[in-house]
Amino acid sequence: VQLQASGGGLVQAGGSLRLACAASGRTNIMEDMGWFRTAPGKDREFVAGILTSDIRTQYADSVKGRFTISRDSAKNTLYLQMNSLKPEDTAIYYCAGRRVADSVVVSDARAYGFWGQGTLVTVSS
């Protein structure tokens, strides 16, 4: 499975961006998916996740109410709609996938075996 993230860029605080993650290859083996980010000088952190079974979602507290994760299975594409962006949202954003269809969203990056190359989001103040 290959994951290709896109949609990053430079935006002013309060603005919006929509990230996309296109999956190709043996996409039938990929189940739950998520978005993670790595900010300068910080460890990779969970942003949002979505289950393949019932489209249940989960968000990090820092983005709850501002970000929305969704997926279009017909297009094999994962999305992250980011609104009310803050300078602290500046990071490289990665999409990730799992072989497992779990009953809860997993926020541990080690559980995800498929990763995209990352797309840079810069929020200016």
mmCIF file of C-alpha atoms in Angstrom, residues 6-110:
data_model
loop_
_atom_site.group_PDB
_atom_site.id
_atom_site.type_symbol
_atom_site.label_atom_id
_atom_site.label_comp_id
_atom_site.label_asym_id
_atom_site.label_seq_id
_atom_site.Cartn_x
_atom_site.Cartn_y
_atom_site.Cartn_z
ATOM 1 C CA SER A 6 -1.189 16.481 -0.144
ATOM 2 C CA GLY A 7 -2.858 19.788 0.628
ATOM 3 C CA GLY A 8 -0.355 21.376 2.971
ATOM 4 C CA GLY A 9 0.766 24.961 2.636
ATOM 5 C CA LEU A 10 1.093 28.349 4.290
ATOM 6 C CA VAL A 11 -2.000 29.838 5.882
ATOM 7 C CA GLN A 12 -2.701 32.652 8.310
ATOM 8 C CA ALA A 13 -3.994 31.969 11.784
ATOM 9 C CA GLY A 14 -7.740 31.437 11.696
ATOM 10 C CA GLY A 15 -7.612 30.038 8.187
ATOM 11 C CA SER A 16 -8.429 26.590 6.844
ATOM 12 C CA LEU A 17 -6.747 23.822 4.922
ATOM 13 C CA ARG A 18 -7.902 20.437 3.702
ATOM 14 C CA LEU A 19 -5.391 17.628 3.613
ATOM 15 C CA ALA A 20 -5.903 14.571 1.448
ATOM 16 C CA CYS A 21 -4.243 11.167 1.540
ATOM 17 C CA ALA A 22 -4.637 9.000 -1.537
ATOM 18 C CA ALA A 23 -4.091 5.280 -1.117
ATOM 19 C CA SER A 24 -2.957 3.017 -3.928
ATOM 20 C CA GLY A 25 -1.828 -0.560 -4.330
ATOM 21 C CA ARG A 26 -3.369 -3.287 -2.186
ATOM 22 C CA THR A 27 -5.776 -0.961 -0.446
ATOM 23 C CA ASN A 28 -8.057 -3.869 0.437
ATOM 24 C CA ILE A 29 -5.656 -4.850 3.235
ATOM 25 C CA MET A 30 -5.811 -1.445 4.905
ATOM 26 C CA GLU A 31 -8.466 -0.830 7.524
ATOM 27 C CA ASP A 32 -8.363 1.904 10.181
ATOM 28 C CA MET A 33 -6.597 5.149 9.309
ATOM 29 C CA GLY A 34 -5.340 8.249 11.017
ATOM 30 C CA TRP A 35 -3.449 11.516 10.839
ATOM 31 C CA PHE A 36 -0.363 12.305 12.881
ATOM 32 C CA ARG A 37 1.894 15.346 12.969
ATOM 33 C CA THR A 38 5.431 16.255 13.891
ATOM 34 C CA ALA A 39 6.054 19.818 15.003
ATOM 35 C CA PRO A 40 9.571 21.326 15.067
ATOM 36 C CA GLY A 41 11.471 19.945 18.039
ATOM 37 C CA LYS A 42 8.632 17.681 19.132
ATOM 38 C CA ASP A 43 7.738 14.024 18.884
ATOM 39 C CA ARG A 44 5.149 12.715 16.460
ATOM 40 C CA GLU A 45 1.668 13.049 17.916
ATOM 41 C CA PHE A 46 -1.755 11.669 17.127
ATOM 42 C CA VAL A 47 -4.161 14.144 15.516
ATOM 43 C CA ALA A 48 -7.222 12.160 14.456
ATOM 44 C CA GLY A 49 -8.292 8.627 13.594
ATOM 45 C CA ILE A 50 -11.190 6.894 11.900
ATOM 46 C CA LEU A 51 -12.391 3.308 12.018
ATOM 47 C CA THR A 52 -13.234 1.425 8.868
ATOM 48 C CA SER A 53 -16.043 -0.506 10.555
ATOM 49 C CA ASP A 54 -18.478 2.193 11.610
ATOM 50 C CA ILE A 55 -16.618 5.383 10.682
ATOM 51 C CA ARG A 56 -16.168 6.199 14.376
ATOM 52 C CA THR A 57 -13.692 9.041 14.862
ATOM 53 C CA GLN A 58 -11.424 10.314 17.606
ATOM 54 C CA TYR A 59 -9.427 13.509 17.953
ATOM 55 C CA ALA A 60 -6.594 14.860 20.008
ATOM 56 C CA ASP A 61 -7.851 17.373 22.553
ATOM 57 C CA SER A 62 -5.777 20.097 20.897
ATOM 58 C CA VAL A 63 -7.724 19.842 17.618
ATOM 59 C CA LYS A 64 -11.154 18.756 18.823
ATOM 60 C CA GLY A 65 -13.870 20.994 17.411
ATOM 61 C CA ARG A 66 -11.552 22.442 14.743
ATOM 62 C CA PHE A 67 -10.446 19.423 12.695
ATOM 63 C CA THR A 68 -12.587 16.805 10.973
ATOM 64 C CA ILE A 69 -11.345 13.485 9.655
ATOM 65 C CA SER A 70 -13.251 11.655 6.944
ATOM 66 C CA ARG A 71 -12.699 9.037 4.288
ATOM 67 C CA ASP A 72 -14.078 8.309 0.844
ATOM 68 C CA SER A 73 -13.730 4.563 0.411
ATOM 69 C CA ALA A 74 -14.759 4.689 -3.242
ATOM 70 C CA LYS A 75 -11.830 7.020 -3.938
ATOM 71 C CA ASN A 76 -9.475 5.347 -1.434
ATOM 72 C CA THR A 77 -8.847 8.780 0.030
ATOM 73 C CA LEU A 78 -8.572 10.035 3.601
ATOM 74 C CA TYR A 79 -9.175 13.699 4.429
ATOM 75 C CA LEU A 80 -8.437 16.095 7.246
ATOM 76 C CA GLN A 81 -10.382 19.338 7.225
ATOM 77 C CA MET A 82 -8.583 21.844 9.415
ATOM 78 C CA ASN A 83 -10.378 25.025 10.469
ATOM 79 C CA SER A 84 -9.475 27.848 12.836
ATOM 80 C CA LEU A 85 -5.824 27.025 12.426
ATOM 81 C CA LYS A 86 -3.366 28.205 15.049
ATOM 82 C CA PRO A 87 0.406 28.756 14.836
ATOM 83 C CA GLU A 88 0.852 25.743 17.118
ATOM 84 C CA ASP A 89 -0.711 23.576 14.394
ATOM 85 C CA THR A 90 2.435 24.141 12.318
ATOM 86 C CA ALA A 91 3.878 20.701 11.606
ATOM 87 C CA ILE A 92 4.449 18.027 9.030
ATOM 88 C CA TYR A 93 1.243 16.029 8.785
ATOM 89 C CA TYR A 94 1.342 12.308 8.020
ATOM 90 C CA CYS A 95 -1.449 9.958 7.090
ATOM 91 C CA ALA A 96 -1.244 6.391 8.302
ATOM 92 C CA GLY A 97 -3.107 3.125 7.929
ATOM 93 C CA ARG A 98 -3.464 -0.167 9.762
ATOM 94 C CA ARG A 99 -4.194 -3.712 8.649
ATOM 95 C CA VAL A 100 -6.523 -4.040 11.617
ATOM 96 C CA ALA A 101 -10.205 -3.132 11.792
ATOM 97 C CA ASP A 102 -10.369 -2.308 15.472
ATOM 98 C CA SER A 103 -13.258 -1.491 17.774
ATOM 99 C CA VAL A 104 -11.615 1.706 19.001
ATOM 100 C CA VAL A 105 -9.390 4.304 17.394
ATOM 101 C CA VAL A 106 -5.759 3.679 18.292
ATOM 102 C CA SER A 107 -3.639 6.769 18.889
ATOM 103 C CA ASP A 108 -0.285 4.957 19.172
ATOM 104 C CA ALA A 109 1.726 5.518 16.001
ATOM 105 C CA ARG A 110 3.419 2.126 16.453
#
